[in-house]
Amino acid sequence: MDDFLAGRSAYLDADTTMPMYRRVRAMIEDLLARGVFDGGRPMPSTRYLSQELGVSRNTVAAAYDELIALGVIESRPRSGLYAATPLTRAAAESVSSAEPVDWSTLLRPRESVEFTRTLGHPDAFDYPYPFISSQPELRSFPVRGWLRAASEAMTGPHLRYSVRDAVDQDDPLLVEALRKEILPSRGIEASSDEILVTSGTQQGLSLIADVLLGSGKIMGFENPGYLDAMHIFKRSGVELSPVPVDGRGAVFDRSTVFDAMYLTPSHHHPTNVTLSLPRRKLLLELLEERNGFVIEDDYDSEFRFRGRPTPSLKSIGDNRRVIYLGSFSKFLSAGLRIGYIVADAPVIAALRAERHHRTKHLPGHIQRSLALFITSGDYHKVLRSHRRRLKQNWEIITESINMYMPRVEASSFPPGGVSVWYTGPEDLDAAELTERAAKQGILVADGSRYFFPGTGSHNCLRLGFGSIAQQSIEPGIALLGGIAHRMLDETRRISG
């Protein structure tokens, strides 16, 4: 056997589960990588290799055929087989030793964003006390109903809509379900050309920012507010103007300067208060006077536990200047990433064109599954069940906060949403409390994160009650309260 084959036969015994021709191919690839066939040296013939390795010529030929198909070796007429390109380790090492790419010179500059990032807890359910609001409790997901809808979406006339390339169109059954089953409960009437399906609220905000905003525009933005929206709008180049929030929602008047406004009027993110009806009417007047528009993020509107829901902005009077965003993330599943925008037809057409060059459309199977889930009646059945569970959770967490958490006086909390906003004594450091709590298996959000830099309070917490098991709420708040009381004792002992 030639020197270049010395020791190569070990490949043939390396993995007895691998077909013999694949083991021969691995041996040849190793020889190529070592540079044995650089410099125009021809590959050994199938006859030669079969004799030296003790395998059939067909085996060697199969190995060569795969390497030719991959472009690793090439056949030259009346000459034989040769390495197509040098695959030596020396060549690979010379490439890997090159200077690293300075991507900072190639990446597109973005507007500097000084806001903190949204808290992400992909491992939230590994914690015993996940007081977060980013996703529903796992056990509440309607597995059977969803599986039925997903299975039906792959049969009969539905299959076409599940697997087709719809270019930039949305599933017509889902659009109809939104028109007839979802939007009427918010007092909204819309035609099919006034609806766009999105990959959650964030994609909707990003599309709106690119189509309607940019440098030179001033956007009124709730302070505290929704962090992801802050980042999306700021990165578009728009100037964000903080709008304070009190017990009746965003605070603005005729002296407030803005070209557009972003609001979460149903349940303010993150304090959960509802924008009052007089302020809603004033806003619509100001938009008309200024030729502006408002983005209504109808956050958690499905979950109100006392009284009747406040009507959406989009349902009041002349609502042409209201761009409405809804989502199934908090109710059904954040992982499904389905939301929608309702706006005048020219706006939807522009947003659809922008979406086309990003994602074309959402996966057809997900859209059709959701449409069938809604029209089957399972959606409303599960929604009622969610409301009952969340109302109980809200009652338990608010009672527990007043019982165990340090406070100036008993607090009242808006009856809705999937979180509560807790304000503690002035000397409570919520950031440190959040860190200490996490070490005890308690996930909470430091409220200062939601304010514009240099504004806001340091003694607030956002406590979600949608993701946590009901039986864990009171013991979790009791444990959190114990940590908070010990922190205050330490602080007051040092300062006093």
CSV table of C-alpha atoms in Angstrom, one decimal:
chain,number,residue,atom,x,y,z
A,1,MET,CA,0.0,0.0,0.0
A,2,ASP,CA,1.4,3.5,-0.9
A,3,ASP,CA,2.6,5.8,1.9
A,4,PHE,CA,-0.5,8.0,1.5
A,5,LEU,CA,-2.7,5.1,2.4
A,6,ALA,CA,-0.7,4.2,5.4
A,7,GLY,CA,-3.0,4.1,8.4
A,8,ARG,CA,-6.0,5.1,6.3
A,9,SER,CA,-7.6,1.7,6.5
A,10,ALA,CA,-8.4,2.5,10.1
A,11,TYR,CA,-11.4,4.5,8.7
A,12,LEU,CA,-12.9,1.3,7.5
A,13,ASP,CA,-13.3,0.0,11.0
A,14,ALA,CA,-14.1,3.3,12.7
A,15,ASP,CA,-17.9,3.0,12.7
A,16,THR,CA,-19.5,-0.3,11.9
A,17,THR,CA,-22.9,1.4,11.7
A,18,MET,CA,-21.9,3.6,8.8
A,19,PRO,CA,-22.2,2.1,5.2
A,20,MET,CA,-18.8,1.1,3.8
A,21,TYR,CA,-18.9,3.5,0.9
A,22,ARG,CA,-19.3,6.4,3.4
A,23,ARG,CA,-16.3,5.2,5.4
A,24,VAL,CA,-14.3,5.1,2.2
A,25,ARG,CA,-15.5,8.6,1.4
A,26,ALA,CA,-14.4,9.8,4.9
A,27,MET,CA,-11.0,8.4,4.3
A,28,ILE,CA,-10.7,10.2,0.9
A,29,GLU,CA,-11.8,13.5,2.4
A,30,ASP,CA,-9.2,13.2,5.1
A,31,LEU,CA,-6.5,12.6,2.4
A,32,LEU,CA,-7.8,15.7,0.5
A,33,ALA,CA,-7.7,17.8,3.7
A,34,ARG,CA,-4.1,16.7,4.3
A,35,GLY,CA,-3.1,18.0,0.8
A,36,VAL,CA,-2.1,14.6,-0.5
A,37,PHE,CA,-3.6,15.4,-3.9
A,38,ASP,CA,-2.6,19.0,-4.2
A,39,GLY,CA,-0.3,20.0,-7.1
A,40,GLY,CA,-2.2,18.2,-9.8
A,41,ARG,CA,-1.7,14.7,-8.4
A,42,PRO,CA,-4.4,12.4,-9.8
A,43,MET,CA,-6.7,10.4,-7.5
A,44,PRO,CA,-6.1,6.6,-7.3
A,45,SER,CA,-8.3,4.5,-9.6
A,46,THR,CA,-11.3,2.6,-8.3
A,47,ARG,CA,-9.5,-0.6,-9.1
A,48,TYR,CA,-6.4,0.3,-7.2
A,49,LEU,CA,-8.3,1.5,-4.1
A,50,SER,CA,-10.6,-1.5,-4.1
A,51,GLN,CA,-7.6,-3.8,-4.1
A,52,GLU,CA,-5.6,-1.9,-1.5
A,53,LEU,CA,-8.6,-1.5,0.9
A,54,GLY,CA,-10.1,-4.9,0.3
A,55,VAL,CA,-13.5,-3.5,-0.8
A,56,SER,CA,-15.5,-3.8,-4.0
A,57,ARG,CA,-15.0,-1.4,-6.9
A,58,ASN,CA,-18.7,-0.4,-6.6
A,59,THR,CA,-18.1,0.7,-3.1
A,60,VAL,CA,-15.2,3.0,-4.1
A,61,ALA,CA,-17.2,4.2,-7.1
A,62,ALA,CA,-20.1,5.2,-4.9
A,63,ALA,CA,-17.7,7.2,-2.6
A,64,TYR,CA,-16.2,8.9,-5.6
A,65,ASP,CA,-19.7,9.7,-7.1
A,66,GLU,CA,-20.8,11.5,-3.9
A,67,LEU,CA,-17.6,13.6,-3.8
A,68,ILE,CA,-18.0,14.5,-7.5
A,69,ALA,CA,-21.6,15.5,-6.9
A,70,LEU,CA,-20.5,17.7,-4.0
A,71,GLY,CA,-17.8,19.3,-6.2
A,72,VAL,CA,-15.0,18.1,-4.0
A,73,ILE,CA,-13.3,16.2,-6.8
A,74,GLU,CA,-13.8,16.4,-10.6
A,75,SER,CA,-13.5,14.1,-13.5
A,76,ARG,CA,-11.3,15.2,-16.4
A,77,PRO,CA,-11.9,13.5,-19.8
A,78,ARG,CA,-9.2,10.9,-20.7
A,79,SER,CA,-7.2,11.9,-17.7
A,80,GLY,CA,-8.9,10.7,-14.5
A,81,LEU,CA,-10.1,12.2,-11.1
A,82,TYR,CA,-8.5,15.2,-9.5
A,83,ALA,CA,-9.1,17.4,-6.4
A,84,ALA,CA,-11.5,20.2,-7.6
A,85,THR,CA,-10.1,22.7,-5.1
A,86,PRO,CA,-7.3,22.5,-2.6
A,87,LEU,CA,-8.9,21.5,0.8
A,88,THR,CA,-5.7,21.3,2.8
A,89,ARG,CA,-5.6,22.0,6.5
A,90,ALA,CA,-2.9,24.6,5.8
A,91,ALA,CA,-5.3,26.5,3.6
A,92,ALA,CA,-8.0,26.3,6.2
A,93,GLU,CA,-5.6,27.5,8.9
A,94,SER,CA,-4.5,30.4,6.8
A,95,VAL,CA,-8.1,31.5,6.4
A,96,SER,CA,-8.9,31.1,10.1
A,97,SER,CA,-5.8,33.1,11.1
A,98,ALA,CA,-6.9,36.1,9.1
A,99,GLU,CA,-7.8,39.3,11.0
A,100,PRO,CA,-11.3,39.4,12.4
A,101,VAL,CA,-13.9,41.4,10.6
A,102,ASP,CA,-14.6,44.8,12.1
A,103,TRP,CA,-18.3,44.7,11.8
A,104,SER,CA,-18.7,48.1,13.4
A,105,THR,CA,-17.6,49.6,10.1
A,106,LEU,CA,-20.3,47.7,8.2
A,107,LEU,CA,-23.3,47.6,10.5
A,108,ARG,CA,-25.9,50.3,9.7
A,109,PRO,CA,-25.9,53.1,12.3
A,110,ARG,CA,-29.0,53.2,14.5
A,111,GLU,CA,-30.4,55.9,16.7
A,112,SER,CA,-28.8,55.6,20.1
A,113,VAL,CA,-31.4,54.1,22.5
A,114,GLU,CA,-30.9,54.9,26.2
A,115,PHE,CA,-33.9,52.9,27.5
A,116,THR,CA,-33.5,49.6,29.3
A,117,ARG,CA,-34.5,46.5,27.4
A,118,THR,CA,-37.6,44.5,27.9
A,119,LEU,CA,-37.3,41.8,30.5
A,120,GLY,CA,-37.2,38.3,29.0
A,121,HIS,CA,-37.7,35.2,31.0
A,122,PRO,CA,-37.6,32.1,28.8
A,123,ASP,CA,-36.9,30.1,31.9
A,124,ALA,CA,-39.7,31.7,33.9
A,125,PHE,CA,-41.5,28.5,34.7
A,126,ASP,CA,-38.4,27.1,36.3
A,127,TYR,CA,-39.0,29.6,39.1
A,128,PRO,CA,-41.5,28.7,41.9
A,129,TYR,CA,-43.0,32.2,41.9
A,130,PRO,CA,-43.0,33.7,38.4
A,131,PHE,CA,-44.8,37.0,38.9
A,132,ILE,CA,-44.5,38.0,35.2
A,133,SER,CA,-47.1,39.0,32.6
A,134,SER,CA,-45.4,38.0,29.4
A,135,GLN,CA,-47.3,34.7,28.8
A,136,PRO,CA,-50.2,32.7,30.2
A,137,GLU,CA,-49.8,29.9,32.7
A,138,LEU,CA,-48.8,26.8,30.8
A,139,ARG,CA,-51.7,24.7,32.1
A,140,SER,CA,-54.2,27.3,30.9
A,141,PHE,CA,-53.4,26.8,27.2
A,142,PRO,CA,-56.3,25.1,25.4
A,143,VAL,CA,-54.2,22.1,24.1
A,144,ARG,CA,-57.1,20.0,22.9
A,145,GLY,CA,-59.0,22.8,21.2
A,146,TRP,CA,-55.9,24.0,19.5
A,147,LEU,CA,-54.9,20.6,18.3
A,148,ARG,CA,-58.4,20.0,16.8
A,149,ALA,CA,-58.1,23.3,14.9
A,150,ALA,CA,-54.5,22.7,13.8
A,151,SER,CA,-55.5,19.2,12.5
A,152,GLU,CA,-58.6,20.4,10.7
A,153,ALA,CA,-56.5,23.2,9.1
A,154,MET,CA,-54.5,20.4,7.2
A,155,THR,CA,-57.6,18.8,5.7
A,156,GLY,CA,-60.1,19.3,3.0
A,157,PRO,CA,-60.5,22.9,1.7
A,158,HIS,CA,-58.4,24.3,4.5
A,159,LEU,CA,-55.2,22.6,3.4
A,160,ARG,CA,-54.8,25.0,0.5
A,161,TYR,CA,-54.8,28.0,2.8
A,162,SER,CA,-52.4,26.3,5.3
A,163,VAL,CA,-49.7,25.5,2.8
A,164,ARG,CA,-50.0,28.0,0.0
A,165,ASP,CA,-47.7,31.0,-0.7
A,166,ALA,CA,-50.3,33.8,-0.2
A,167,VAL,CA,-47.8,36.4,-1.4
A,168,ASP,CA,-48.9,39.3,0.8
A,169,GLN,CA,-52.5,38.3,1.5
A,170,ASP,CA,-53.9,37.2,4.9
A,171,ASP,CA,-56.1,34.2,5.5
A,172,PRO,CA,-59.6,35.3,4.5
A,173,LEU,CA,-61.2,33.1,7.1
A,174,LEU,CA,-59.1,34.7,9.9
A,175,VAL,CA,-59.9,38.2,8.6
A,176,GLU,CA,-63.6,37.4,8.7
A,177,ALA,CA,-63.2,35.9,12.2
A,178,LEU,CA,-61.6,39.1,13.3
A,179,ARG,CA,-64.3,41.2,11.7
A,180,LYS,CA,-67.3,39.2,13.1
A,181,GLU,CA,-66.0,37.5,16.3
A,182,ILE,CA,-63.3,39.7,17.8
A,183,LEU,CA,-63.6,43.4,16.8
A,184,PRO,CA,-67.4,43.8,17.6
A,185,SER,CA,-66.7,43.2,21.3
A,186,ARG,CA,-64.5,46.3,21.2
A,187,GLY,CA,-67.1,48.3,19.3
A,188,ILE,CA,-65.1,48.3,16.0
A,189,GLU,CA,-66.5,47.8,12.5
A,190,ALA,CA,-64.0,47.2,9.8
A,191,SER,CA,-63.9,45.9,6.2
A,192,SER,CA,-61.4,43.3,5.1
A,193,ASP,CA,-59.2,45.9,3.4
A,194,GLU,CA,-58.9,47.7,6.8
A,195,ILE,CA,-57.3,44.8,8.6
A,196,LEU,CA,-53.7,43.5,8.5
A,197,VAL,CA,-52.5,40.3,10.3
A,198,THR,CA,-49.1,40.7,12.0
A,199,SER,CA,-46.6,38.7,13.8
A,200,GLY,CA,-47.6,40.1,17.2
A,201,THR,CA,-47.9,43.7,18.3
A,202,GLN,CA,-44.2,44.4,18.0
A,203,GLN,CA,-44.2,43.7,14.2
A,204,GLY,CA,-47.2,46.0,13.9
A,205,LEU,CA,-45.5,48.8,15.7
A,206,SER,CA,-42.3,48.3,13.6
A,207,LEU,CA,-44.3,48.5,10.4
A,208,ILE,CA,-46.2,51.7,11.5
A,209,ALA,CA,-42.9,53.3,12.6
A,210,ASP,CA,-41.3,52.7,9.2
A,211,VAL,CA,-44.3,53.8,7.2
A,212,LEU,CA,-45.6,56.8,9.2
A,213,LEU,CA,-42.9,58.0,11.5
A,214,GLY,CA,-39.2,59.1,11.3
A,215,SER,CA,-37.0,62.1,12.0
A,216,GLY,CA,-38.7,65.4,12.4
A,217,LYS,CA,-41.8,63.9,14.0
A,218,ILE,CA,-42.7,64.2,17.7
A,219,MET,CA,-44.6,61.3,19.4
A,220,GLY,CA,-46.3,61.6,22.7
A,221,PHE,CA,-45.5,58.5,24.7
A,222,GLU,CA,-46.7,57.4,28.1
A,223,ASN,CA,-44.3,57.7,31.0
A,224,PRO,CA,-43.9,55.0,32.4
A,225,GLY,CA,-44.6,53.0,29.2
A,226,TYR,CA,-44.1,50.0,27.1
A,227,LEU,CA,-40.4,49.4,26.7
A,228,ASP,CA,-40.5,47.5,23.3
A,229,ALA,CA,-42.5,50.3,21.8
A,230,MET,CA,-40.0,52.9,23.2
A,231,HIS,CA,-37.2,51.1,21.4
A,232,ILE,CA,-39.1,50.6,18.1
A,233,PHE,CA,-40.1,54.2,17.8
A,234,LYS,CA,-36.8,55.6,19.0
A,235,ARG,CA,-34.9,53.6,16.5
A,236,SER,CA,-37.1,55.0,13.7
A,237,GLY,CA,-35.6,58.4,14.5
A,238,VAL,CA,-38.8,59.9,15.9
A,239,GLU,CA,-38.5,62.2,18.9
A,240,LEU,CA,-40.3,60.7,21.9
A,241,SER,CA,-42.0,63.2,24.3
A,242,PRO,CA,-42.8,61.7,27.7
A,243,VAL,CA,-46.5,62.1,28.7
A,244,PRO,CA,-47.1,61.6,32.5
A,245,VAL,CA,-49.7,59.1,33.7
A,246,ASP,CA,-52.0,59.5,36.7
A,247,GLY,CA,-55.0,57.5,38.0
A,248,ARG,CA,-57.1,58.4,34.9
A,249,GLY,CA,-54.4,57.5,32.3
A,250,ALA,CA,-52.1,59.7,30.2
A,251,VAL,CA,-52.1,63.4,31.1
A,252,PHE,CA,-52.2,65.8,28.2
A,253,ASP,CA,-53.9,69.0,27.2
A,254,ARG,CA,-53.9,71.5,24.3
A,255,SER,CA,-50.4,72.7,25.3
A,256,THR,CA,-49.0,69.2,24.8
A,257,VAL,CA,-46.8,69.1,21.7
A,258,PHE,CA,-47.1,66.0,19.5
A,259,ASP,CA,-47.6,64.9,15.9
A,260,ALA,CA,-48.7,61.4,16.9
A,261,MET,CA,-49.5,59.6,20.1
A,262,TYR,CA,-48.9,56.1,21.4
A,263,LEU,CA,-51.3,54.9,24.1
A,264,THR,CA,-52.4,51.8,25.9
A,265,PRO,CA,-55.8,53.2,27.0
A,266,SER,CA,-57.7,50.1,28.0
A,267,HIS,CA,-55.1,49.0,30.6
A,268,HIS,CA,-52.1,51.2,30.7
A,269,HIS,CA,-48.8,49.4,30.4
A,270,PRO,CA,-47.5,49.0,33.1
A,271,THR,CA,-49.7,50.7,35.8
A,272,ASN,CA,-53.0,49.2,34.5
A,273,VAL,CA,-55.1,52.4,34.8
A,274,THR,CA,-57.7,53.2,32.2
A,275,LEU,CA,-57.7,56.4,30.1
A,276,SER,CA,-60.8,58.4,31.1
A,277,LEU,CA,-63.5,59.1,28.5
A,278,PRO,CA,-63.1,62.9,28.7
A,279,ARG,CA,-59.4,62.6,27.8
A,280,ARG,CA,-60.2,60.2,25.0
A,281,LYS,CA,-62.6,62.7,23.4
A,282,LEU,CA,-60.0,65.6,23.9
A,283,LEU,CA,-57.4,63.5,22.2
A,284,LEU,CA,-59.5,62.9,19.1
A,285,GLU,CA,-60.2,66.6,18.9
A,286,LEU,CA,-56.5,67.4,19.1
A,287,LEU,CA,-55.6,64.9,16.4
A,288,GLU,CA,-58.1,66.4,14.0
A,289,GLU,CA,-56.8,69.9,14.7
A,290,ARG,CA,-53.2,68.9,14.2
A,291,ASN,CA,-53.6,66.4,11.3
A,292,GLY,CA,-52.1,63.7,13.6
A,293,PHE,CA,-52.9,60.1,14.5
A,294,VAL,CA,-52.8,57.9,17.5
A,295,ILE,CA,-51.7,54.3,17.8
A,296,GLU,CA,-54.1,52.5,20.2
A,297,ASP,CA,-52.4,49.4,21.6
A,298,ASP,CA,-55.5,47.7,23.1
A,299,TYR,CA,-53.4,46.0,25.7
A,300,ASP,CA,-55.2,43.3,27.8
A,301,SER,CA,-58.6,44.7,26.9
A,302,GLU,CA,-60.1,41.2,27.2
A,303,PHE,CA,-59.5,41.1,30.9
A,304,ARG,CA,-61.7,43.4,33.0
A,305,PHE,CA,-63.1,42.0,36.3
A,306,ARG,CA,-65.6,44.7,37.4
A,307,GLY,CA,-68.1,46.7,35.4
A,308,ARG,CA,-68.3,47.0,31.7
A,309,PRO,CA,-65.2,47.4,29.5
A,310,THR,CA,-64.3,51.0,28.5
A,311,PRO,CA,-65.0,51.4,24.7
A,312,SER,CA,-61.9,51.4,22.5
A,313,LEU,CA,-60.7,54.7,21.0
A,314,LYS,CA,-61.3,53.2,17.6
A,315,SER,CA,-65.0,52.9,18.5
A,316,ILE,CA,-65.5,56.6,19.5
A,317,GLY,CA,-66.9,59.2,17.1
A,318,ASP,CA,-64.7,60.0,14.1
A,319,ASN,CA,-62.0,57.4,14.6
A,320,ARG,CA,-60.2,57.6,11.2
A,321,ARG,CA,-57.1,58.9,12.9
A,322,VAL,CA,-56.9,55.9,15.3
A,323,ILE,CA,-54.6,53.0,14.3
A,324,TYR,CA,-55.7,50.1,16.4
A,325,LEU,CA,-53.5,47.1,17.4
A,326,GLY,CA,-54.7,43.9,19.0
A,327,SER,CA,-53.0,40.7,19.9
A,328,PHE,CA,-53.6,37.1,21.0
A,329,SER,CA,-50.3,36.9,22.9
A,330,LYS,CA,-51.5,37.5,26.5
A,331,PHE,CA,-54.7,35.6,26.1
A,332,LEU,CA,-53.8,32.6,24.0
A,333,SER,CA,-50.0,32.3,23.7
A,334,ALA,CA,-47.0,34.6,23.2
A,335,GLY,CA,-45.4,31.8,21.2
A,336,LEU,CA,-48.0,32.0,18.5
A,337,ARG,CA,-47.0,35.6,17.6
A,338,ILE,CA,-50.3,36.7,16.1
A,339,GLY,CA,-51.6,40.2,16.2
A,340,TYR,CA,-53.5,42.5,13.9
A,341,ILE,CA,-53.9,46.2,12.9
A,342,VAL,CA,-57.1,48.0,12.1
A,343,ALA,CA,-56.8,51.3,10.2
A,344,ASP,CA,-58.1,53.2,7.2
A,345,ALA,CA,-57.6,51.2,3.9
A,346,PRO,CA,-54.7,53.4,2.5
A,347,VAL,CA,-52.8,52.9,5.8
A,348,ILE,CA,-53.3,49.1,5.7
A,349,ALA,CA,-52.2,49.0,2.0
A,350,ALA,CA,-49.0,50.8,2.8
A,351,LEU,CA,-48.3,48.6,5.8
A,352,ARG,CA,-49.0,45.5,3.7
A,353,ALA,CA,-46.5,46.6,1.1
A,354,GLU,CA,-43.9,47.1,3.8
A,355,ARG,CA,-44.6,43.7,5.3
A,356,HIS,CA,-44.3,42.0,1.9
A,357,HIS,CA,-40.6,42.8,1.8
A,358,ARG,CA,-40.0,41.5,5.3
A,359,THR,CA,-42.1,38.4,5.8
A,360,LYS,CA,-44.8,38.4,3.0
A,361,HIS,CA,-47.3,37.0,5.4
A,362,LEU,CA,-47.6,34.9,8.6
A,363,PRO,CA,-47.5,31.1,8.2
A,364,GLY,CA,-50.7,29.9,6.6
A,365,HIS,CA,-51.2,27.0,8.9
A,366,ILE,CA,-51.1,29.1,12.0
A,367,GLN,CA,-53.5,31.6,10.5
A,368,ARG,CA,-56.0,29.0,9.4
A,369,SER,CA,-55.7,27.1,12.8
A,370,LEU,CA,-56.5,30.3,14.7
A,371,ALA,CA,-59.4,31.1,12.4
A,372,LEU,CA,-60.9,27.7,13.0
A,373,PHE,CA,-60.2,27.9,16.7
A,374,ILE,CA,-62.2,31.2,16.8
A,375,THR,CA,-65.1,30.1,14.6
A,376,SER,CA,-65.5,26.8,16.5
A,377,GLY,CA,-66.5,28.6,19.6
A,378,ASP,CA,-63.5,27.4,21.5
A,379,TYR,CA,-62.0,30.9,21.6
A,380,HIS,CA,-64.8,32.4,23.5
A,381,LYS,CA,-65.1,29.4,25.8
A,382,VAL,CA,-61.5,29.6,26.7
A,383,LEU,CA,-61.7,33.4,27.1
A,384,ARG,CA,-64.4,33.1,29.6
A,385,SER,CA,-62.4,30.5,31.5
A,386,HIS,CA,-59.3,32.8,31.5
A,387,ARG,CA,-61.4,35.7,32.8
A,388,ARG,CA,-62.6,33.6,35.7
A,389,ARG,CA,-59.1,32.4,36.6
A,390,LEU,CA,-57.5,35.8,36.2
A,391,LYS,CA,-60.2,37.5,38.3
A,392,GLN,CA,-59.5,35.0,41.1
A,393,ASN,CA,-55.8,35.6,40.7
A,394,TRP,CA,-56.3,39.3,40.8
A,395,GLU,CA,-58.3,39.1,44.0
A,396,ILE,CA,-55.7,36.9,45.7
A,397,ILE,CA,-52.7,39.0,44.7
A,398,THR,CA,-54.2,42.3,45.6
A,399,GLU,CA,-55.3,41.0,49.0
A,400,SER,CA,-51.9,39.4,49.5
A,401,ILE,CA,-50.1,42.7,48.6
A,402,ASN,CA,-52.1,44.6,51.2
A,403,MET,CA,-51.5,41.9,53.7
A,404,TYR,CA,-47.8,41.2,53.3
A,405,MET,CA,-46.1,44.0,51.4
A,406,PRO,CA,-44.8,47.2,53.1
A,407,ARG,CA,-47.1,50.2,52.3
A,408,VAL,CA,-48.0,53.6,53.4
A,409,GLU,CA,-51.7,52.8,53.3
A,410,ALA,CA,-53.9,50.1,51.8
A,411,SER,CA,-53.7,50.2,48.1
A,412,SER,CA,-56.5,49.8,45.5
A,413,PHE,CA,-55.7,48.3,42.1
A,414,PRO,CA,-57.5,48.7,38.8
A,415,PRO,CA,-59.7,45.6,38.2
A,416,GLY,CA,-58.3,44.2,35.1
A,417,GLY,CA,-55.3,43.2,33.0
A,418,VAL,CA,-52.7,40.6,33.9
A,419,SER,CA,-50.5,42.6,36.3
A,420,VAL,CA,-50.7,45.0,39.2
A,421,TRP,CA,-48.5,48.1,39.9
A,422,TYR,CA,-47.2,48.2,43.5
A,423,THR,CA,-45.8,51.4,45.0
A,424,GLY,CA,-43.9,51.0,48.2
A,425,PRO,CA,-42.5,53.4,50.8
A,426,GLU,CA,-40.1,56.0,49.5
A,427,ASP,CA,-37.1,54.3,51.0
A,428,LEU,CA,-37.8,50.9,49.3
A,429,ASP,CA,-35.2,50.1,46.6
A,430,ALA,CA,-37.2,48.1,44.1
A,431,ALA,CA,-34.1,47.3,42.0
A,432,GLU,CA,-32.4,45.7,44.9
A,433,LEU,CA,-35.6,44.0,46.0
A,434,THR,CA,-35.9,42.5,42.5
A,435,GLU,CA,-32.4,41.0,42.7
A,436,ARG,CA,-32.9,39.6,46.2
A,437,ALA,CA,-36.2,38.1,45.3
A,438,ALA,CA,-34.8,36.3,42.2
A,439,LYS,CA,-32.3,34.5,44.5
A,440,GLN,CA,-35.3,33.2,46.4
A,441,GLY,CA,-37.1,32.0,43.3
A,442,ILE,CA,-39.4,35.0,42.9
A,443,LEU,CA,-39.5,36.8,39.5
A,444,VAL,CA,-40.8,40.4,39.7
A,445,ALA,CA,-40.1,43.5,37.5
A,446,ASP,CA,-38.4,46.7,38.9
A,447,GLY,CA,-40.8,49.5,38.0
A,448,SER,CA,-38.1,52.1,37.4
A,449,ARG,CA,-37.3,50.2,34.1
A,450,TYR,CA,-40.5,51.5,32.5
A,451,PHE,CA,-39.7,55.2,32.9
A,452,PHE,CA,-37.8,57.5,30.6
A,453,PRO,CA,-34.2,57.9,31.9
A,454,GLY,CA,-33.9,60.3,34.8
A,455,THR,CA,-37.6,60.3,35.5
A,456,GLY,CA,-40.0,58.2,37.6
A,457,SER,CA,-39.8,56.3,40.9
A,458,HIS,CA,-37.4,53.8,42.4
A,459,ASN,CA,-40.0,52.2,44.7
A,460,CYS,CA,-42.4,50.5,42.3
A,461,LEU,CA,-42.8,46.9,41.2
A,462,ARG,CA,-44.8,45.4,38.4
A,463,LEU,CA,-46.3,42.1,39.6
A,464,GLY,CA,-47.8,39.8,37.0
A,465,PHE,CA,-50.5,37.3,38.0
A,466,GLY,CA,-51.2,35.6,34.6
A,467,SER,CA,-48.3,33.2,34.5
A,468,ILE,CA,-48.2,31.9,38.1
A,469,ALA,CA,-50.2,29.0,39.5
A,470,GLN,CA,-53.0,30.3,41.7
A,471,GLN,CA,-51.9,28.3,44.8
A,472,SER,CA,-48.4,30.0,44.6
A,473,ILE,CA,-49.6,33.6,44.6
A,474,GLU,CA,-50.1,34.2,48.4
A,475,PRO,CA,-47.0,32.3,49.6
A,476,GLY,CA,-44.9,34.1,46.9
A,477,ILE,CA,-46.1,37.5,47.9
A,478,ALA,CA,-45.6,36.6,51.6
A,479,LEU,CA,-42.0,35.6,50.9
A,480,LEU,CA,-41.5,38.8,48.8
A,481,GLY,CA,-43.0,40.9,51.6
A,482,GLY,CA,-40.6,39.4,54.1
A,483,ILE,CA,-37.6,40.3,51.9
A,484,ALA,CA,-38.9,43.9,51.5
A,485,HIS,CA,-39.5,44.4,55.2
A,486,ARG,CA,-36.0,43.1,56.0
A,487,MET,CA,-34.5,45.5,53.4
A,488,LEU,CA,-36.4,48.5,54.9
A,489,ASP,CA,-35.2,47.5,58.4
A,490,GLU,CA,-31.6,47.4,57.2
A,491,THR,CA,-32.0,50.8,55.4
A,492,ARG,CA,-33.6,52.5,58.4
A,493,ARG,CA,-31.2,51.1,60.9
A,494,ILE,CA,-28.2,52.4,58.8
A,495,SER,CA,-29.8,55.8,58.2
A,496,GLY,CA,-31.3,56.2,61.7
